[in-house]
Amino acid sequence: MTLRLFNTLTKTKDDFVPLDAKNVRMYVCGPTVYDFAHIGNARPVIVFDVLFRLLRHTYGDAHVTYVRNITDVDDKINARAAERGISIRELTEETARIYEEDVAALGNLPPSVTPRATEHIAQMIKIIEQLIAAGHAYAADGHVLFEVSSKADYGKLSRRSLDEMLAGARVEVAPYKKNPMDFVLWKPSEAALPGWDSPWGRGRPGWHIECSAMAGEYLGETFDIHGGGIDLQFPHHENEIAQSEGAHHGHPLAKVWMHNGFLQVEGEKMSKSLGNFFTIRDLLADWPGEVLRFNMLRTHYRQPIDFTVAGLKESWKMLERWYEVTEPLVDPAPDAAFFEALADDLNTPAAIASLHQADELALAGGLDFLGFSNVQMKLANKTEVDTVAIADAIAARNAARKNKDFKESDRIRDDLLAKGIVLKDGPGGTTWEVKR
RNA sequence: GGCCUCGUGGCGGAGUGGUGACGCAGCGGAUUGCAAAUCCGUGAACCCCGGUUCAAUUCCGGGCGUGGCCUCCA
């Protein structure tokens, strides 16, 4: 089985050949921790978690390093902390903790390393010094800026030239910039804001440098896969490339760049003003994490996805049916069709479709492989109801049915239904579930 | 305005130069005291206009529409 991945850099789907099969390396941009993560943020986490699982399966658990950072220094963070009247540290710690809980509830494995930006300031400063030495950056007015014109291939990831970008021309014009497209690597910090001593005075990093620093620290100059949302392609990833390659004598940052598509909600852009803005936490209150995860994987990662309640219901139904079939199995293993689908650029919809044709063992194996455990589904179905009272009612109803007292048996059934309990009479007896 | 993305049946969603996946819903049947659940069966699609070809949903060109980026809202 050969893994094939679509590379945004080349726009082609190529065979994946690791730089070092003993240590396959992947970096995915994590959250800036200033607020709850929303369902759109969940997509790359889930998608690249599946890739992480597939890489571990292929190369061995001990031979894959997956880094997903936490950005805990940012102007949005500063603003939010001031707004809430709490310290920056309190805000970032609280938000990061919630984030970890949320992504765990969605069935994601923890990455190998979860570095924090504020713990890598020294590495950022080092890269900036290297960039200045290499003629890719300049200090001006307390700032350090990356000089985009110094790198001939700037724009190669997003396939746009400097001329094209300037044509759009809505960039911030600052007097200290040589070129309007030059972007900030380091900027001065006033006393009230977080700051670190640097060769350019007390300051704080620009937006993109933290990823270059952390990727370099844990994965080396060049690694295998860099992932993130398509919205990060420009400017974030483009600038990461410029910084890392500029500091590393032009050595490529990542061999394969992968980008997941955008998410919409009920056919519309998710936004607070439209009232269709959902945090992961909101959704977890109403839906098992597995259902949210399954719903995400039913669409190929590069396609746009429309997140709908109807889709969630369908996902729940499919999962539940499968769980009923697979529950007693102990030693599951996915089949070849399943892996072939995943190996083809992470084609999760095709992999899921293969499960409909699979035998029970392969079905259970496929579900397990994709991170579906059934734990939350069971909880969602059994919590906050009186299971003893339900069992009693079922016994009473079955006794009535035996006596052909259907008026009484139907009364009991309707009574339970009114409490949100649906009965199912199967060949093995009567079971129940919570109505949705 | 520039660059890019996507457009498949009621819905979701793969895939392919020629025998039209799969799932959900629907419909028919089995089962059931009646339902629900379950099982079996089943109709239905490739945005528009050109081009290439014996043959296009699939390749090429144009158009229309969706969405994204160009503004440190993923």
JSON list of C-alpha atoms in Angstrom, two decimals, chain A residues 322-429:
[
{"chain": "A", "resi": 322, "resn": "TRP", "atom": "CA", "xyz": [-22.72, 0.08, 13.36]},
{"chain": "A", "resi": 323, "resn": "TYR", "atom": "CA", "xyz": [-22.06, 0.07, 17.05]},
{"chain": "A", "resi": 324, "resn": "GLU", "atom": "CA", "xyz": [-24.92, -2.36, 17.56]},
{"chain": "A", "resi": 325, "resn": "VAL", "atom": "CA", "xyz": [-23.34, -4.74, 15.09]},
{"chain": "A", "resi": 326, "resn": "THR", "atom": "CA", "xyz": [-19.75, -4.45, 16.27]},
{"chain": "A", "resi": 327, "resn": "GLU", "atom": "CA", "xyz": [-20.07, -4.25, 20.04]},
{"chain": "A", "resi": 328, "resn": "PRO", "atom": "CA", "xyz": [-19.23, -7.85, 20.93]},
{"chain": "A", "resi": 329, "resn": "LEU", "atom": "CA", "xyz": [-16.17, -8.12, 18.68]},
{"chain": "A", "resi": 330, "resn": "VAL", "atom": "CA", "xyz": [-12.78, -8.30, 20.34]},
{"chain": "A", "resi": 331, "resn": "ASP", "atom": "CA", "xyz": [-10.04, -8.42, 17.74]},
{"chain": "A", "resi": 332, "resn": "PRO", "atom": "CA", "xyz": [-11.05, -6.12, 14.91]},
{"chain": "A", "resi": 333, "resn": "ALA", "atom": "CA", "xyz": [-8.94, -5.39, 11.83]},
{"chain": "A", "resi": 334, "resn": "PRO", "atom": "CA", "xyz": [-9.70, -3.11, 8.89]},
{"chain": "A", "resi": 335, "resn": "ASP", "atom": "CA", "xyz": [-9.66, -4.67, 5.43]},
{"chain": "A", "resi": 336, "resn": "ALA", "atom": "CA", "xyz": [-7.67, -3.82, 2.32]},
{"chain": "A", "resi": 337, "resn": "ALA", "atom": "CA", "xyz": [-10.41, -1.73, 0.71]},
{"chain": "A", "resi": 338, "resn": "PHE", "atom": "CA", "xyz": [-10.48, 0.50, 3.75]},
{"chain": "A", "resi": 339, "resn": "PHE", "atom": "CA", "xyz": [-6.74, 1.13, 3.74]},
{"chain": "A", "resi": 340, "resn": "GLU", "atom": "CA", "xyz": [-6.65, 1.64, -0.01]},
{"chain": "A", "resi": 341, "resn": "ALA", "atom": "CA", "xyz": [-9.21, 4.41, 0.34]},
{"chain": "A", "resi": 342, "resn": "LEU", "atom": "CA", "xyz": [-7.29, 6.11, 3.13]},
{"chain": "A", "resi": 343, "resn": "ALA", "atom": "CA", "xyz": [-4.01, 5.74, 1.29]},
{"chain": "A", "resi": 344, "resn": "ASP", "atom": "CA", "xyz": [-5.49, 7.62, -1.65]},
{"chain": "A", "resi": 345, "resn": "ASP", "atom": "CA", "xyz": [-5.01, 11.11, -0.25]},
{"chain": "A", "resi": 346, "resn": "LEU", "atom": "CA", "xyz": [-6.95, 10.35, 2.90]},
{"chain": "A", "resi": 347, "resn": "ASN", "atom": "CA", "xyz": [-10.21, 9.53, 1.15]},
{"chain": "A", "resi": 348, "resn": "THR", "atom": "CA", "xyz": [-12.29, 9.10, 4.28]},
{"chain": "A", "resi": 349, "resn": "PRO", "atom": "CA", "xyz": [-15.70, 9.13, 2.52]},
{"chain": "A", "resi": 350, "resn": "ALA", "atom": "CA", "xyz": [-14.58, 6.20, 0.38]},
{"chain": "A", "resi": 351, "resn": "ALA", "atom": "CA", "xyz": [-13.12, 4.49, 3.44]},
{"chain": "A", "resi": 352, "resn": "ILE", "atom": "CA", "xyz": [-16.43, 4.90, 5.26]},
{"chain": "A", "resi": 353, "resn": "ALA", "atom": "CA", "xyz": [-18.30, 3.62, 2.21]},
{"chain": "A", "resi": 354, "resn": "SER", "atom": "CA", "xyz": [-16.09, 0.53, 2.24]},
{"chain": "A", "resi": 355, "resn": "LEU", "atom": "CA", "xyz": [-17.30, -0.17, 5.76]},
{"chain": "A", "resi": 356, "resn": "HIS", "atom": "CA", "xyz": [-20.83, -0.61, 4.47]},
{"chain": "A", "resi": 357, "resn": "GLN", "atom": "CA", "xyz": [-19.55, -3.55, 2.44]},
{"chain": "A", "resi": 358, "resn": "ALA", "atom": "CA", "xyz": [-17.16, -4.86, 5.07]},
{"chain": "A", "resi": 359, "resn": "ASP", "atom": "CA", "xyz": [-17.71, -7.85, 7.31]},
{"chain": "A", "resi": 360, "resn": "GLU", "atom": "CA", "xyz": [-18.17, -7.24, 11.03]},
{"chain": "A", "resi": 361, "resn": "LEU", "atom": "CA", "xyz": [-14.52, -7.64, 11.89]},
{"chain": "A", "resi": 362, "resn": "ALA", "atom": "CA", "xyz": [-13.37, -5.20, 9.25]},
{"chain": "A", "resi": 363, "resn": "LEU", "atom": "CA", "xyz": [-16.15, -2.79, 10.15]},
{"chain": "A", "resi": 364, "resn": "ALA", "atom": "CA", "xyz": [-15.16, -2.79, 13.79]},
{"chain": "A", "resi": 365, "resn": "GLY", "atom": "CA", "xyz": [-11.53, -2.44, 12.77]},
{"chain": "A", "resi": 366, "resn": "GLY", "atom": "CA", "xyz": [-12.27, 0.51, 10.52]},
{"chain": "A", "resi": 367, "resn": "LEU", "atom": "CA", "xyz": [-14.26, 2.30, 13.19]},
{"chain": "A", "resi": 368, "resn": "ASP", "atom": "CA", "xyz": [-11.55, 1.72, 15.74]},
{"chain": "A", "resi": 369, "resn": "PHE", "atom": "CA", "xyz": [-8.86, 2.88, 13.32]},
{"chain": "A", "resi": 370, "resn": "LEU", "atom": "CA", "xyz": [-10.66, 6.15, 12.65]},
{"chain": "A", "resi": 371, "resn": "GLY", "atom": "CA", "xyz": [-10.98, 6.83, 16.34]},
{"chain": "A", "resi": 372, "resn": "PHE", "atom": "CA", "xyz": [-14.52, 5.72, 17.12]},
{"chain": "A", "resi": 373, "resn": "SER", "atom": "CA", "xyz": [-14.80, 4.12, 20.51]},
{"chain": "A", "resi": 374, "resn": "ASN", "atom": "CA", "xyz": [-18.53, 4.09, 21.27]},
{"chain": "A", "resi": 375, "resn": "VAL", "atom": "CA", "xyz": [-17.87, 5.38, 24.75]},
{"chain": "A", "resi": 376, "resn": "GLN", "atom": "CA", "xyz": [-19.60, 8.70, 24.36]},
{"chain": "A", "resi": 377, "resn": "MET", "atom": "CA", "xyz": [-22.46, 7.21, 22.39]},
{"chain": "A", "resi": 378, "resn": "LYS", "atom": "CA", "xyz": [-23.22, 4.88, 25.23]},
{"chain": "A", "resi": 379, "resn": "LEU", "atom": "CA", "xyz": [-23.08, 7.73, 27.67]},
{"chain": "A", "resi": 380, "resn": "ALA", "atom": "CA", "xyz": [-25.33, 9.88, 25.53]},
{"chain": "A", "resi": 381, "resn": "ASN", "atom": "CA", "xyz": [-27.87, 7.11, 25.46]},
{"chain": "A", "resi": 382, "resn": "LYS", "atom": "CA", "xyz": [-27.83, 6.07, 29.07]},
{"chain": "A", "resi": 383, "resn": "THR", "atom": "CA", "xyz": [-27.11, 9.08, 31.23]},
{"chain": "A", "resi": 384, "resn": "GLU", "atom": "CA", "xyz": [-29.67, 11.11, 33.12]},
{"chain": "A", "resi": 385, "resn": "VAL", "atom": "CA", "xyz": [-32.38, 8.48, 32.90]},
{"chain": "A", "resi": 386, "resn": "ASP", "atom": "CA", "xyz": [-33.56, 6.01, 35.49]},
{"chain": "A", "resi": 387, "resn": "THR", "atom": "CA", "xyz": [-32.51, 2.72, 33.97]},
{"chain": "A", "resi": 388, "resn": "VAL", "atom": "CA", "xyz": [-34.11, 0.67, 36.73]},
{"chain": "A", "resi": 389, "resn": "ALA", "atom": "CA", "xyz": [-37.49, 2.33, 36.29]},
{"chain": "A", "resi": 390, "resn": "ILE", "atom": "CA", "xyz": [-37.26, 1.77, 32.54]},
{"chain": "A", "resi": 391, "resn": "ALA", "atom": "CA", "xyz": [-36.44, -1.89, 33.01]},
{"chain": "A", "resi": 392, "resn": "ASP", "atom": "CA", "xyz": [-39.43, -2.24, 35.34]},
{"chain": "A", "resi": 393, "resn": "ALA", "atom": "CA", "xyz": [-41.71, -0.54, 32.86]},
{"chain": "A", "resi": 394, "resn": "ILE", "atom": "CA", "xyz": [-40.49, -2.80, 30.07]},
{"chain": "A", "resi": 395, "resn": "ALA", "atom": "CA", "xyz": [-41.15, -5.86, 32.23]},
{"chain": "A", "resi": 396, "resn": "ALA", "atom": "CA", "xyz": [-44.65, -4.62, 33.05]},
{"chain": "A", "resi": 397, "resn": "ARG", "atom": "CA", "xyz": [-45.34, -3.94, 29.39]},
{"chain": "A", "resi": 398, "resn": "ASN", "atom": "CA", "xyz": [-44.15, -7.34, 28.28]},
{"chain": "A", "resi": 399, "resn": "ALA", "atom": "CA", "xyz": [-46.34, -8.94, 30.94]},
{"chain": "A", "resi": 400, "resn": "ALA", "atom": "CA", "xyz": [-49.32, -6.99, 29.63]},
{"chain": "A", "resi": 401, "resn": "ARG", "atom": "CA", "xyz": [-48.48, -8.00, 26.07]},
{"chain": "A", "resi": 402, "resn": "LYS", "atom": "CA", "xyz": [-48.38, -11.62, 27.12]},
{"chain": "A", "resi": 403, "resn": "ASN", "atom": "CA", "xyz": [-51.89, -11.22, 28.52]},
{"chain": "A", "resi": 404, "resn": "LYS", "atom": "CA", "xyz": [-52.92, -9.47, 25.31]},
{"chain": "A", "resi": 405, "resn": "ASP", "atom": "CA", "xyz": [-53.71, -6.35, 27.30]},
{"chain": "A", "resi": 406, "resn": "PHE", "atom": "CA", "xyz": [-52.50, -4.12, 24.48]},
{"chain": "A", "resi": 407, "resn": "LYS", "atom": "CA", "xyz": [-54.25, -1.10, 25.85]},
{"chain": "A", "resi": 408, "resn": "GLU", "atom": "CA", "xyz": [-52.03, -1.28, 28.92]},
{"chain": "A", "resi": 409, "resn": "SER", "atom": "CA", "xyz": [-48.88, -2.19, 26.98]},
{"chain": "A", "resi": 410, "resn": "ASP", "atom": "CA", "xyz": [-49.36, 0.73, 24.62]},
{"chain": "A", "resi": 411, "resn": "ARG", "atom": "CA", "xyz": [-50.01, 3.03, 27.55]},
{"chain": "A", "resi": 412, "resn": "ILE", "atom": "CA", "xyz": [-46.65, 2.07, 29.05]},
{"chain": "A", "resi": 413, "resn": "ARG", "atom": "CA", "xyz": [-44.90, 2.53, 25.74]},
{"chain": "A", "resi": 414, "resn": "ASP", "atom": "CA", "xyz": [-46.47, 5.94, 25.19]},
{"chain": "A", "resi": 415, "resn": "ASP", "atom": "CA", "xyz": [-45.64, 6.89, 28.73]},
{"chain": "A", "resi": 416, "resn": "LEU", "atom": "CA", "xyz": [-41.97, 6.10, 28.18]},
{"chain": "A", "resi": 417, "resn": "LEU", "atom": "CA", "xyz": [-42.00, 7.87, 24.84]},
{"chain": "A", "resi": 418, "resn": "ALA", "atom": "CA", "xyz": [-43.30, 10.98, 26.57]},
{"chain": "A", "resi": 419, "resn": "LYS", "atom": "CA", "xyz": [-40.21, 10.75, 28.78]},
{"chain": "A", "resi": 420, "resn": "GLY", "atom": "CA", "xyz": [-38.03, 10.48, 25.69]},
{"chain": "A", "resi": 421, "resn": "ILE", "atom": "CA", "xyz": [-37.46, 6.74, 25.77]},
{"chain": "A", "resi": 422, "resn": "VAL", "atom": "CA", "xyz": [-37.99, 4.75, 22.58]},
{"chain": "A", "resi": 423, "resn": "LEU", "atom": "CA", "xyz": [-38.60, 1.00, 22.84]},
{"chain": "A", "resi": 424, "resn": "LYS", "atom": "CA", "xyz": [-37.36, -1.51, 20.30]},
{"chain": "A", "resi": 425, "resn": "ASP", "atom": "CA", "xyz": [-38.73, -5.04, 20.29]},
{"chain": "A", "resi": 426, "resn": "GLY", "atom": "CA", "xyz": [-36.12, -7.34, 18.85]},
{"chain": "A", "resi": 427, "resn": "PRO", "atom": "CA", "xyz": [-35.81, -11.11, 18.63]},
{"chain": "A", "resi": 428, "resn": "GLY", "atom": "CA", "xyz": [-33.62, -11.04, 21.76]},
{"chain": "A", "resi": 429, "resn": "GLY", "atom": "CA", "xyz": [-36.08, -9.00, 23.80]}
]
